[in-house]
PDB file of C-alpha atoms and ligand atoms in Angstrom:
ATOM      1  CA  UNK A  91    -118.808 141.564-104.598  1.00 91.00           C
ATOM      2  CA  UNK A  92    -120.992 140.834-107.741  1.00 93.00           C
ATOM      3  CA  UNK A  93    -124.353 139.979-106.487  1.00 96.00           C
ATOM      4  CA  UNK A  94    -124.392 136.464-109.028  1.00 95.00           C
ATOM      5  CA  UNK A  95    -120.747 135.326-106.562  1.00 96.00           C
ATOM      6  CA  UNK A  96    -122.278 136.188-103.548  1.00 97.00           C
ATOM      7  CA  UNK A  97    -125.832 133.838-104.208  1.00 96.00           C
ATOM      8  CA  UNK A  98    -123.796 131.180-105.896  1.00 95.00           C
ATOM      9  CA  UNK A  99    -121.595 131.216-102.476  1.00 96.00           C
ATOM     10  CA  UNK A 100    -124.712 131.065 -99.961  1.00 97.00           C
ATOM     11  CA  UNK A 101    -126.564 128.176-102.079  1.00 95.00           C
ATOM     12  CA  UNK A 102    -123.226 126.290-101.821  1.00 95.00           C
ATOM     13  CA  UNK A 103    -122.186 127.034 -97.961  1.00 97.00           C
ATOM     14  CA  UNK A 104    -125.671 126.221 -97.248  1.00 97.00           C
ATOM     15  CA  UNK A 105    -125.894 123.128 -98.405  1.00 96.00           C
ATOM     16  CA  UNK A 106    -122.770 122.297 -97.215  1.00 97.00           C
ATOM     17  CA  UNK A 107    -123.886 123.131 -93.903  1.00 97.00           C
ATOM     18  CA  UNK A 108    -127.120 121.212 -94.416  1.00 97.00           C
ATOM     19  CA  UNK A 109    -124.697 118.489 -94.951  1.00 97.00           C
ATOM     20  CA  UNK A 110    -123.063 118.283 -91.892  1.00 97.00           C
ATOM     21  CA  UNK A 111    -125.687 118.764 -89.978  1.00 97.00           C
ATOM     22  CA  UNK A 112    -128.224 115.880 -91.797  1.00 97.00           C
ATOM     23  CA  UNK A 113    -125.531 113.954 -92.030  1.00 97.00           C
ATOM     24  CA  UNK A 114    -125.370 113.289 -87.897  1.00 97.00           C
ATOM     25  CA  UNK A 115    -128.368 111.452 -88.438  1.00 97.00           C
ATOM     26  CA  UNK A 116    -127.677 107.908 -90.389  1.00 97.00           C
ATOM     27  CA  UNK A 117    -124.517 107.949 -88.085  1.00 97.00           C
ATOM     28  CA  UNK A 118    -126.535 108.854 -84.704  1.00 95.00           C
ATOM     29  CA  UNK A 119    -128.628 105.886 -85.320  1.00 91.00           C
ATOM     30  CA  UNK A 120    -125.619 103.533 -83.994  1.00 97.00           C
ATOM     31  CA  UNK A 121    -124.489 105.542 -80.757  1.00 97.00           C
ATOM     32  CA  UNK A 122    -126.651 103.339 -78.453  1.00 96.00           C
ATOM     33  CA  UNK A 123    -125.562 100.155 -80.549  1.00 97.00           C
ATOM     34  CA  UNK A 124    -121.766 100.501 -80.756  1.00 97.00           C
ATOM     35  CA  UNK A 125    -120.130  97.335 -79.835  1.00 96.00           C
ATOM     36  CA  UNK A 126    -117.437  98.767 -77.419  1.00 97.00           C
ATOM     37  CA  UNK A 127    -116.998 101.621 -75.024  1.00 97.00           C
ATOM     38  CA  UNK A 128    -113.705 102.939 -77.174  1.00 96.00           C
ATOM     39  CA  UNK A 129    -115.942 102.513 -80.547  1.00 97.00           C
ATOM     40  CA  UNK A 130    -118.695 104.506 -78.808  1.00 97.00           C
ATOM     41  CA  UNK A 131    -116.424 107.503 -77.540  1.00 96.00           C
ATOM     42  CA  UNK A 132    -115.111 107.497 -81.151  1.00 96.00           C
ATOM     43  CA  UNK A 133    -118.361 107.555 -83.086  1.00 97.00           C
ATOM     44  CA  UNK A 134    -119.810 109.882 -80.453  1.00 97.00           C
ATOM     45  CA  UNK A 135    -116.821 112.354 -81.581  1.00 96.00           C
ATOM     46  CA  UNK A 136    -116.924 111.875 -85.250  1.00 97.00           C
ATOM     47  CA  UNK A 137    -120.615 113.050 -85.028  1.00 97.00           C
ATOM     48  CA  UNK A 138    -120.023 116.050 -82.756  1.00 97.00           C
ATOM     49  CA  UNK A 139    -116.932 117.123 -84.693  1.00 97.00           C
ATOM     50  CA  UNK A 140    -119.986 117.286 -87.595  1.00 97.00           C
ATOM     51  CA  UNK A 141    -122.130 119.451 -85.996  1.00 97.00           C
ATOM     52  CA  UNK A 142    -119.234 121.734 -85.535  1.00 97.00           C
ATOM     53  CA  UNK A 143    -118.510 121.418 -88.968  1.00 97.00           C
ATOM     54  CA  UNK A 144    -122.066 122.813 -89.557  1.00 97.00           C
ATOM     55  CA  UNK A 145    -121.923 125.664 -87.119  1.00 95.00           C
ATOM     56  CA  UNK A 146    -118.534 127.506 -88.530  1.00 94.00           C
ATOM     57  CA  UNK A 147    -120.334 127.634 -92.523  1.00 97.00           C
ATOM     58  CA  UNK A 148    -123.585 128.510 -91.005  1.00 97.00           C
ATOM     59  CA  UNK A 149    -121.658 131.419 -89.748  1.00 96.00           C
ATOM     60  CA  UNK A 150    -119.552 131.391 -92.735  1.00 96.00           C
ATOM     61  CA  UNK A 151    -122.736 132.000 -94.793  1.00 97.00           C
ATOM     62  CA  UNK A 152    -124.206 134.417 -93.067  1.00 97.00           C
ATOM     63  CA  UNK A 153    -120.862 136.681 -93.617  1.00 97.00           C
ATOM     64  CA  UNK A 154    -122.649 137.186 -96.934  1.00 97.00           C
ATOM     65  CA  UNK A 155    -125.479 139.088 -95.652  1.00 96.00           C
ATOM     66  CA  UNK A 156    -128.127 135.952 -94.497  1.00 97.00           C
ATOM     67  CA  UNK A 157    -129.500 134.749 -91.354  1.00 96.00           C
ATOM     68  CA  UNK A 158    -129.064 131.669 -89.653  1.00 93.00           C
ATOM     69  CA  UNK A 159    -133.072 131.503 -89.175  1.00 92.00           C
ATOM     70  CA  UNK A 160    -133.607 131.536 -93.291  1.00 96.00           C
ATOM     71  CA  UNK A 161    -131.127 129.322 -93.815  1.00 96.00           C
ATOM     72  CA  UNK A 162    -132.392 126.582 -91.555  1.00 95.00           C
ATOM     73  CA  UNK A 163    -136.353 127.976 -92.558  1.00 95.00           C
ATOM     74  CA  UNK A 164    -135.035 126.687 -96.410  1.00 96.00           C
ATOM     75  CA  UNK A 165    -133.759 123.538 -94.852  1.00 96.00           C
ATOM     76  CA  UNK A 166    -136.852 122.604 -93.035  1.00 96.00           C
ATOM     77  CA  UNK A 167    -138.967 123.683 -95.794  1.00 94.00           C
ATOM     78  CA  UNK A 168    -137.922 121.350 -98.318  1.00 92.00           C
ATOM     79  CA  UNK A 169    -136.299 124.396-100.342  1.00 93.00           C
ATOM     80  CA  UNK A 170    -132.576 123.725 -99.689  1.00 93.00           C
ATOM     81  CA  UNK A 171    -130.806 120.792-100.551  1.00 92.00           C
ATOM     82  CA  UNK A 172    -128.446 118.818 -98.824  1.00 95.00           C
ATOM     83  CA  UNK A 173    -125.753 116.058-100.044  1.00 95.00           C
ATOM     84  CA  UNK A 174    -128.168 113.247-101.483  1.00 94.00           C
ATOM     85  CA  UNK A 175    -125.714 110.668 -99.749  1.00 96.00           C
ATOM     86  CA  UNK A 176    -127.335 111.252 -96.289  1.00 97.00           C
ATOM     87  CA  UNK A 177    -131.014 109.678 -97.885  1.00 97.00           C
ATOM     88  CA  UNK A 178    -129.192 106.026 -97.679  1.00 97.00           C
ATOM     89  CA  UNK A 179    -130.250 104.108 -94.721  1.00 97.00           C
ATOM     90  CA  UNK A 180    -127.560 102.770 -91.883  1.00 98.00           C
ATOM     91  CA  UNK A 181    -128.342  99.260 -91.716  1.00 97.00           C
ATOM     92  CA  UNK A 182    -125.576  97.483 -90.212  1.00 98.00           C
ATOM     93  CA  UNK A 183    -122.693  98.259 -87.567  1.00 98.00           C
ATOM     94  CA  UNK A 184    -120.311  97.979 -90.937  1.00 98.00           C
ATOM     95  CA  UNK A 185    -122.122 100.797 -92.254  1.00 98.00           C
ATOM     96  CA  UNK A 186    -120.170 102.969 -89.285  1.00 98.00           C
ATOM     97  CA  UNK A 187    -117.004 102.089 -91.195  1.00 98.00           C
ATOM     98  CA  UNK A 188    -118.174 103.009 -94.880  1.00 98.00           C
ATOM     99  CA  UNK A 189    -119.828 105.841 -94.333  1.00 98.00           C
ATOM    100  CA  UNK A 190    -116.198 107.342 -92.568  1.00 98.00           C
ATOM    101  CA  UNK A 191    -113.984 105.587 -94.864  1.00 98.00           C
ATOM    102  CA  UNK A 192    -115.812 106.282 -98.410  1.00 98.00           C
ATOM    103  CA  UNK A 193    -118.339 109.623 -97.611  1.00 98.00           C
ATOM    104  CA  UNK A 194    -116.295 110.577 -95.458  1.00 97.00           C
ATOM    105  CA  UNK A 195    -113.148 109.744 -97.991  1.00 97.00           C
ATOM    106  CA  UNK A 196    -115.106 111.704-101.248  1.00 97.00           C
ATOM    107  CA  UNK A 197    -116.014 114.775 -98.468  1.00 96.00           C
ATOM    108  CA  UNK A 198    -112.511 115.369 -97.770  1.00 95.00           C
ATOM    109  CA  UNK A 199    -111.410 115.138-101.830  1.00 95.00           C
ATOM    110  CA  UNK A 200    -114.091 118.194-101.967  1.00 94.00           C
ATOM    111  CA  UNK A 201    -112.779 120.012 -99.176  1.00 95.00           C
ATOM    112  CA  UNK A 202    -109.028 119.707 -99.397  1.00 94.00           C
ATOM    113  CA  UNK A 203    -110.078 121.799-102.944  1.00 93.00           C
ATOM    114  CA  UNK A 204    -111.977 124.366-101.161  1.00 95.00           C
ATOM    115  CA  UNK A 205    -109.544 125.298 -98.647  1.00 95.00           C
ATOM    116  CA  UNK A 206    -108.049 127.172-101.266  1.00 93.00           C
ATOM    117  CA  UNK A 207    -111.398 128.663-102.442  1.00 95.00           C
ATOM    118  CA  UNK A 208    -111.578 132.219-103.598  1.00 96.00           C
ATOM    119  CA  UNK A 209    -113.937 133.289-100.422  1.00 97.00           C
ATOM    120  CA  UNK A 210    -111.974 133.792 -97.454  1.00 95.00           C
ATOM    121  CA  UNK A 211    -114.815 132.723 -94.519  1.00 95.00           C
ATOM    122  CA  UNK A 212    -115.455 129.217 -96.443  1.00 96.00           C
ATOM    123  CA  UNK A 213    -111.865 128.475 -97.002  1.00 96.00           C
ATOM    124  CA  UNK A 214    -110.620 129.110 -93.746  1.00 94.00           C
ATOM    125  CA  UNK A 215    -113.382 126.981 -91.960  1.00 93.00           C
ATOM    126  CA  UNK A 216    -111.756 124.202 -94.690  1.00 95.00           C
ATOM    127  CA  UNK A 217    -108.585 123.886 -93.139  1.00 94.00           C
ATOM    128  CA  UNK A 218    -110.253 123.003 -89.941  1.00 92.00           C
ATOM    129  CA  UNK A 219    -113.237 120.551 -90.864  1.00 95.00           C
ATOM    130  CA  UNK A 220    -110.461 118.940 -93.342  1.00 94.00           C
ATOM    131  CA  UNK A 221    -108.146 118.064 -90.317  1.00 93.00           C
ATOM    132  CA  UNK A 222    -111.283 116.727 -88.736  1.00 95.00           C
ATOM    133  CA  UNK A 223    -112.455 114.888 -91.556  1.00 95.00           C
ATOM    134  CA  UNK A 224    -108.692 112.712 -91.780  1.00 94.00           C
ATOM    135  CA  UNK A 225    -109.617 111.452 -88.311  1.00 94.00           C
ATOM    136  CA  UNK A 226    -113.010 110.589 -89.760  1.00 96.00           C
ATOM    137  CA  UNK A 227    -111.664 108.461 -92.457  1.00 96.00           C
ATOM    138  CA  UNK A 228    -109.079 107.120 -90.630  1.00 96.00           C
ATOM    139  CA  UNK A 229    -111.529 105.897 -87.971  1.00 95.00           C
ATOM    140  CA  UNK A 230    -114.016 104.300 -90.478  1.00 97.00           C
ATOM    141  CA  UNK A 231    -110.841 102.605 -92.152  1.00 98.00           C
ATOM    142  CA  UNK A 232    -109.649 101.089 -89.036  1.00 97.00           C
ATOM    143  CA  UNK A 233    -113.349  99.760 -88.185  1.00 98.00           C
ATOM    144  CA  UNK A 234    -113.395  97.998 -91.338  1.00 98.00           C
ATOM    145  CA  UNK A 235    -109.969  96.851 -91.461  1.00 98.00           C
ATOM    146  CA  UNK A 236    -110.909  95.047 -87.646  1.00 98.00           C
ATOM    147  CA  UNK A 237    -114.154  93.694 -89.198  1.00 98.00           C
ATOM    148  CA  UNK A 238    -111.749  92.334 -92.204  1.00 98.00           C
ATOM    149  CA  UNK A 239    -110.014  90.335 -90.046  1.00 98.00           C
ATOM    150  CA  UNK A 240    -112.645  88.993 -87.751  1.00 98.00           C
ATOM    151  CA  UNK A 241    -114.886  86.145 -88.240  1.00 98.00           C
ATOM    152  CA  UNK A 242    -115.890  85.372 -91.917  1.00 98.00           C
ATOM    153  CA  UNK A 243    -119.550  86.925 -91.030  1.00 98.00           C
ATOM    154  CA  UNK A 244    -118.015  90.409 -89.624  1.00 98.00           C
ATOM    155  CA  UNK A 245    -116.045  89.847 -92.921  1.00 98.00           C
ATOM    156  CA  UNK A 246    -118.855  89.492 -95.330  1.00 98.00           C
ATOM    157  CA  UNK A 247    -121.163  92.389 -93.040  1.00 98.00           C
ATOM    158  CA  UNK A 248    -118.127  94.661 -94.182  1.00 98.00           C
ATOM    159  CA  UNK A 249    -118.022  93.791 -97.432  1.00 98.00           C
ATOM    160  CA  UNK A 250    -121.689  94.360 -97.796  1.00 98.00           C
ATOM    161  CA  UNK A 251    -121.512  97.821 -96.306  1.00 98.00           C
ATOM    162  CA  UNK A 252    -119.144  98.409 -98.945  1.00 98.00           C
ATOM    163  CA  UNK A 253    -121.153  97.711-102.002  1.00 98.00           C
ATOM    164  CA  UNK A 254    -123.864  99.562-100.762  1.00 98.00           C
ATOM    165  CA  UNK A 255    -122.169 102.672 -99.828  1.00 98.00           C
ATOM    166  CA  UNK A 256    -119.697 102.697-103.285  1.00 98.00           C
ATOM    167  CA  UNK A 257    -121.822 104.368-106.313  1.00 98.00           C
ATOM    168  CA  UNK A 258    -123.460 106.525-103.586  1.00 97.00           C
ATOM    169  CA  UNK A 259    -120.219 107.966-102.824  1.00 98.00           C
ATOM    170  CA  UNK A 260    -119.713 107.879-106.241  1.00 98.00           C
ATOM    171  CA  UNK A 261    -122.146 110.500-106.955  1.00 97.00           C
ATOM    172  CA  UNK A 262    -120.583 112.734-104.110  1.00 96.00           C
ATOM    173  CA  UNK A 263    -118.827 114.540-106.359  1.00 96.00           C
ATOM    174  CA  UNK A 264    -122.346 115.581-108.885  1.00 94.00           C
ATOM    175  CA  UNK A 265    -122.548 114.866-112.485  1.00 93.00           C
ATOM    176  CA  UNK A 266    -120.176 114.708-115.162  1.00 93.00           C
ATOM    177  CA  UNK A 267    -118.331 117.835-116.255  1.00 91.00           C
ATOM    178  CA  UNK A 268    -120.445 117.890-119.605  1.00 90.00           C
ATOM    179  CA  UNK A 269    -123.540 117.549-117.458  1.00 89.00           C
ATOM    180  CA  UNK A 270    -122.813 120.279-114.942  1.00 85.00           C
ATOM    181  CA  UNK A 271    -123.580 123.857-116.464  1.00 78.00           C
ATOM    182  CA  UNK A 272    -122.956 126.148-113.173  1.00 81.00           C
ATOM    183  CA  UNK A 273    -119.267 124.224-112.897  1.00 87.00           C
ATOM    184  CA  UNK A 274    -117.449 126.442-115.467  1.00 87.00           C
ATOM    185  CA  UNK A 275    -118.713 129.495-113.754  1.00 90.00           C
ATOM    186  CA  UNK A 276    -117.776 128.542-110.376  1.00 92.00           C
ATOM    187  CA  UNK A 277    -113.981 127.296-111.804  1.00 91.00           C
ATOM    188  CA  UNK A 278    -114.011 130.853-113.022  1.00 92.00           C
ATOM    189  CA  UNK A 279    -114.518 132.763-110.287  1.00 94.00           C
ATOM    190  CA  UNK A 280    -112.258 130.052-108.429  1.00 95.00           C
ATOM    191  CA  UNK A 281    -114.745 128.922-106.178  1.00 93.00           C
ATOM    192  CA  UNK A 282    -114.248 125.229-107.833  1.00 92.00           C
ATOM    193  CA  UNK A 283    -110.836 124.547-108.333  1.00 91.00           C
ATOM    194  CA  UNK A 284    -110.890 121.058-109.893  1.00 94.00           C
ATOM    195  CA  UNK A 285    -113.991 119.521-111.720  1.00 93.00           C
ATOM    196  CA  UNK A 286    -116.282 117.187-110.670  1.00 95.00           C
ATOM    197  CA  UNK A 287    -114.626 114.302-112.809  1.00 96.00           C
ATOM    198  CA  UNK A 288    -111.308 115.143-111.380  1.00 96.00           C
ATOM    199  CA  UNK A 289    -111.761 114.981-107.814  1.00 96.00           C
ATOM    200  CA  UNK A 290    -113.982 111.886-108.929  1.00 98.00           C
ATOM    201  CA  UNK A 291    -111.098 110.052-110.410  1.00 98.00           C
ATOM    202  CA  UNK A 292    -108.570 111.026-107.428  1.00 97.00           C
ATOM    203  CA  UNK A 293    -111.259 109.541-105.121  1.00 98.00           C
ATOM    204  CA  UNK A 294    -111.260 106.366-107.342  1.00 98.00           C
ATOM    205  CA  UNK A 295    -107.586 106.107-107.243  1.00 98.00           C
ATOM    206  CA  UNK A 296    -107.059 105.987-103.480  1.00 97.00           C
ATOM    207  CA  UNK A 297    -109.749 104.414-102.830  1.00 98.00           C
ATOM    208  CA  UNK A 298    -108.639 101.075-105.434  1.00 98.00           C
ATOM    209  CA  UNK A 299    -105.647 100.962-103.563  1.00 98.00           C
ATOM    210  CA  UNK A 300    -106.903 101.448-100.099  1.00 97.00           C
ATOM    211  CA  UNK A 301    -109.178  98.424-100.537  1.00 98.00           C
ATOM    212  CA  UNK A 302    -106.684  95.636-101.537  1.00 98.00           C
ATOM    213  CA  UNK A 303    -105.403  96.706 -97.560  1.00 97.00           C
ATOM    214  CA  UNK A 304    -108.866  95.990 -96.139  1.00 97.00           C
ATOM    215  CA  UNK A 305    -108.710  92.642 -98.610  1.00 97.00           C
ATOM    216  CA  UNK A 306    -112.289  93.231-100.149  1.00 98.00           C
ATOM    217  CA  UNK A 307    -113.251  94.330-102.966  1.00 98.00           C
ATOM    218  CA  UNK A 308    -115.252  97.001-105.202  1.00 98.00           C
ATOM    219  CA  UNK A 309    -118.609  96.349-106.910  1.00 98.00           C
ATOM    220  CA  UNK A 310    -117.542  97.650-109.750  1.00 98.00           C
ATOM    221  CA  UNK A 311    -116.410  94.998-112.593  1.00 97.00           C
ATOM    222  CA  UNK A 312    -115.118  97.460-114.943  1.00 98.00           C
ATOM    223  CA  UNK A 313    -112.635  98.726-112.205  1.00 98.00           C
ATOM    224  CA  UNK A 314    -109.245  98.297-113.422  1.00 97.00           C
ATOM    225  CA  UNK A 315    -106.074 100.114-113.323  1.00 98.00           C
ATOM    226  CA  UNK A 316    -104.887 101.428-117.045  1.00 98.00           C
ATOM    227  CA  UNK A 317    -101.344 102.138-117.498  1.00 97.00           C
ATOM    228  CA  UNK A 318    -101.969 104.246-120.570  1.00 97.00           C
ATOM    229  CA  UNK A 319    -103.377 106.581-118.306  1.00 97.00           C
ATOM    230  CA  UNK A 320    -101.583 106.008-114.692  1.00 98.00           C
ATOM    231  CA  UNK A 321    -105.060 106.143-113.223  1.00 98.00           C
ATOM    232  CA  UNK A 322    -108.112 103.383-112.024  1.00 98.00           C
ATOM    233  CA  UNK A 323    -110.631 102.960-114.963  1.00 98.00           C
ATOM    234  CA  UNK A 324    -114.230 102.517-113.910  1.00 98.00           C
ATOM    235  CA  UNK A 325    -118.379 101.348-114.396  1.00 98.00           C
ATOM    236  CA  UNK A 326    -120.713 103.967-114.882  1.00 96.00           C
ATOM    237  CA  UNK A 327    -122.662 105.587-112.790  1.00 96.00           C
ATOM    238  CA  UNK A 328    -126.463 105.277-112.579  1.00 95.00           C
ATOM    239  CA  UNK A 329    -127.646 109.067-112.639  1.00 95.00           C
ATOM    240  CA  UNK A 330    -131.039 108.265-112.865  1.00 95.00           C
ATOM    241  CA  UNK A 331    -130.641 106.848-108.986  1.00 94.00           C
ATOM    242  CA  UNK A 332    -129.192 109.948-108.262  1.00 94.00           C
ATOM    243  CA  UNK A 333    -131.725 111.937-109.980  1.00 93.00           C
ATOM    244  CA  UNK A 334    -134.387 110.411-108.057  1.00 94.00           C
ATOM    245  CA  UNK A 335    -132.719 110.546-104.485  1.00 93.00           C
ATOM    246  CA  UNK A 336    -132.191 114.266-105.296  1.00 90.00           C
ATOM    247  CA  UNK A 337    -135.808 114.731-105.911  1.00 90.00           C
ATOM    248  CA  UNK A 338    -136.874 113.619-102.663  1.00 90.00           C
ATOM    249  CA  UNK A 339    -137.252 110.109-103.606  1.00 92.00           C
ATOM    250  CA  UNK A 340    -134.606 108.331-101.919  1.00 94.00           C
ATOM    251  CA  UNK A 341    -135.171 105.539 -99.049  1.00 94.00           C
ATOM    252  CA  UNK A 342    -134.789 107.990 -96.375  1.00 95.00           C
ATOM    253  CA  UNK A 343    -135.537 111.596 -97.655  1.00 95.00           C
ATOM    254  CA  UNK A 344    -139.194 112.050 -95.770  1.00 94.00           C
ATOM    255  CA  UNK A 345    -137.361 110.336 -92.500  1.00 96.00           C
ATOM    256  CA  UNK A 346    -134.177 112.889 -92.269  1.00 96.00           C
ATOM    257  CA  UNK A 347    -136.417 116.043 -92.807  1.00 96.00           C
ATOM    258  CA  UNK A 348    -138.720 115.169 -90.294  1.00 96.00           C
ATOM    259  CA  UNK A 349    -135.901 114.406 -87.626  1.00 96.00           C
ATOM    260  CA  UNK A 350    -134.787 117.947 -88.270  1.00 96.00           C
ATOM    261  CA  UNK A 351    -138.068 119.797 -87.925  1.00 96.00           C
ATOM    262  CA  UNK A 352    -138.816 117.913 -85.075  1.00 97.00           C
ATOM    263  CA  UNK A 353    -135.520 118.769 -83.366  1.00 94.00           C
ATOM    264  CA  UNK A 354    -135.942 122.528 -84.461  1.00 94.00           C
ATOM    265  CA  UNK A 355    -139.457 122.344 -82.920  1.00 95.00           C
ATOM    266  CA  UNK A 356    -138.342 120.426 -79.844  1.00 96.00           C
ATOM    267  CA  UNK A 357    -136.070 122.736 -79.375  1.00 94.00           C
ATOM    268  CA  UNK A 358    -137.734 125.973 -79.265  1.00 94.00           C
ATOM    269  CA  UNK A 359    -138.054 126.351 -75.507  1.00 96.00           C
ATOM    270  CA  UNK A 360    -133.976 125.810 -75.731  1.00 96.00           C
ATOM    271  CA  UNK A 361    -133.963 128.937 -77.939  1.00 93.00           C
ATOM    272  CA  UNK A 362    -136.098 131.145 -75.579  1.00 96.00           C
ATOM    273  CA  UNK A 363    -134.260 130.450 -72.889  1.00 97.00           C
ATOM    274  CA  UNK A 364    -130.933 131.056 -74.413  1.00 96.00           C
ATOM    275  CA  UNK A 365    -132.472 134.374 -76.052  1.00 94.00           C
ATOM    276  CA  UNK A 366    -133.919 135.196 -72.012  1.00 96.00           C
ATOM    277  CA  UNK A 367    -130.943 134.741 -70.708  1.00 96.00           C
ATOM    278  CA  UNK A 368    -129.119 136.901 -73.156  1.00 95.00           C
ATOM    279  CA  UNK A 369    -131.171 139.599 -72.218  1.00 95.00           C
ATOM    280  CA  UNK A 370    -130.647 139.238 -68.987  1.00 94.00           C
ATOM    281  CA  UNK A 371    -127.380 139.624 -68.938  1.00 93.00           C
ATOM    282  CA  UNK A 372    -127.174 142.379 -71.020  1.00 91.00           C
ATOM    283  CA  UNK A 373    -129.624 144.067 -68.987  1.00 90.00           C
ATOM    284  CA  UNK A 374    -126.994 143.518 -65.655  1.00 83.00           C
ATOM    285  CA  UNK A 375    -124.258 145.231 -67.449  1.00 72.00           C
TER     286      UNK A 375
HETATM  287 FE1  LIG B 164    -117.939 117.117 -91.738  1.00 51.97          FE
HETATM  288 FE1  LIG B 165    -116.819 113.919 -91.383  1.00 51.97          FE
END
């Protein structure tokens, strides 16, 4: 395996782990504050089915020769990065049904690629976290699509959660293809299979549609659908918001890294004890 593939792989499964695993936290926020018992159980699943998610490409990544303990050491450190999407706050119950219907919506675009990646491990954990993430979507969908039709404030607290969540989902998919140097390398060595602009504008076009169902509406005045093309045209993208959320400066960057290093801490004496007991048992044998 050329040494360049194999670093390229573990800086992308990382962070993809990262991901999943950050990513429980603007969603845990609204366990305790779900409005039903059957919108509880669901959340509650959505964000376990994400840890999961993290655990198979943490192993996945260390298949190429790394340990779980660096990997979370460059998380907690600052060194890693992690999809700039989880640095948006959760301010509203409607946010429960954005962040499943559109980050949830752009992950899956991603994914559905990657199950077809060139790396075996990665690809194969794909085809499971991608039949996860339809029930994600789905769920968030059907939220909104209740809030739609409740009172006109339920309405209007979806439709909010909406515009805030859009160009942030936007960005899921990283800069333009004339702005992103390492994406020629990875479609070469068929790690990427479409570019970032494609799975962009797929994302765009089921997502235009998907709203006229829910009977709201984009914040994006430039989005219309061009026959010339047979695809959604759309606004530009504010990359210098992006930039700065990526360089720590995002509402909730300083927030989500100190949740995790105060779970990793809190849970040291869980990690002794598992280790003890290990040993234990071994020792029995
Ligand atoms: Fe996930
Ligand atoms: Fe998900």
């Amino acid at each position: 395996m050329p040494e360049a593939y194999r670093k390229t792989l573990i800086r992308q499964i990382s962070q993809h782990a990262h991901s999943e695993v950050v990513g429980m936290l603007p969603e845990g926020n609204w366990i305790t504050r779900a409005p039903s018992l059957r919108r509880k159980v669901a959340l509650l699943a959505k964000i376990q089915d994400e840890a999961g998610h993290g655990l198979y490409l943490y192993s996945a990544a260390e298949t190429l020769g790394i340990s779980r303990e660096e990997l979370y050491n460059e998380l907690l450190s600052g060194k890693a990065k992690y999809s700039s999407i989880f640095n948006y706050p959760t301010l509203t119950w409607a946010d429960m049904g954005a962040v499943g219907w559109l980050v949830d919506g752009a992950a899956i675009m991603n994914q559905v690629a990657l199950c077809k990646c060139s790396y075996g491990p990665y690809a194969r954990a794909m085809v499971r976290v991608c039949k996860e993430e339809s029930f994600h979507q789905r769920q968030g969908f059907e939220l909104l699509l209740t809030l739609s039709k409740g009172t006109p404030e339920q309405h209007a607290m979806a439709q909010d959660a909406i515009n805030r969540w859009w160009w942030p989902s936007m960005m899921m998919f990283g800069p333009n293809d004339s702005d992103s140097p390492h994406s020629a390398q990875s479609m070469r060595w068929k790690i990427k299979r479409y570019s970032n602009d494609t799975l962009r504008q797929k994302f765009v076009d089921m997502i235009a549609e998907q709203i006229k169902v829910l009977n709201m509406t984009l914040p994006d005045p430039d989005l219309r659908w061009n026959e010339e093309r047979g695809h959604y045209d759309f606004g530009t993208i504010d990359w210098t918001e992006f930039n700065e959320v990526l360089k720590g400066n995002g509402p909730c960057n300083r927030e989500r890294l100190a949740a995790r290093r105060k779970a990793w801490e809190e849970g040291a004496w869980v990690r002794e004890a598992a280790m003890a007991h290990a040993a234990k048992r071994q020792q029995s044998f």
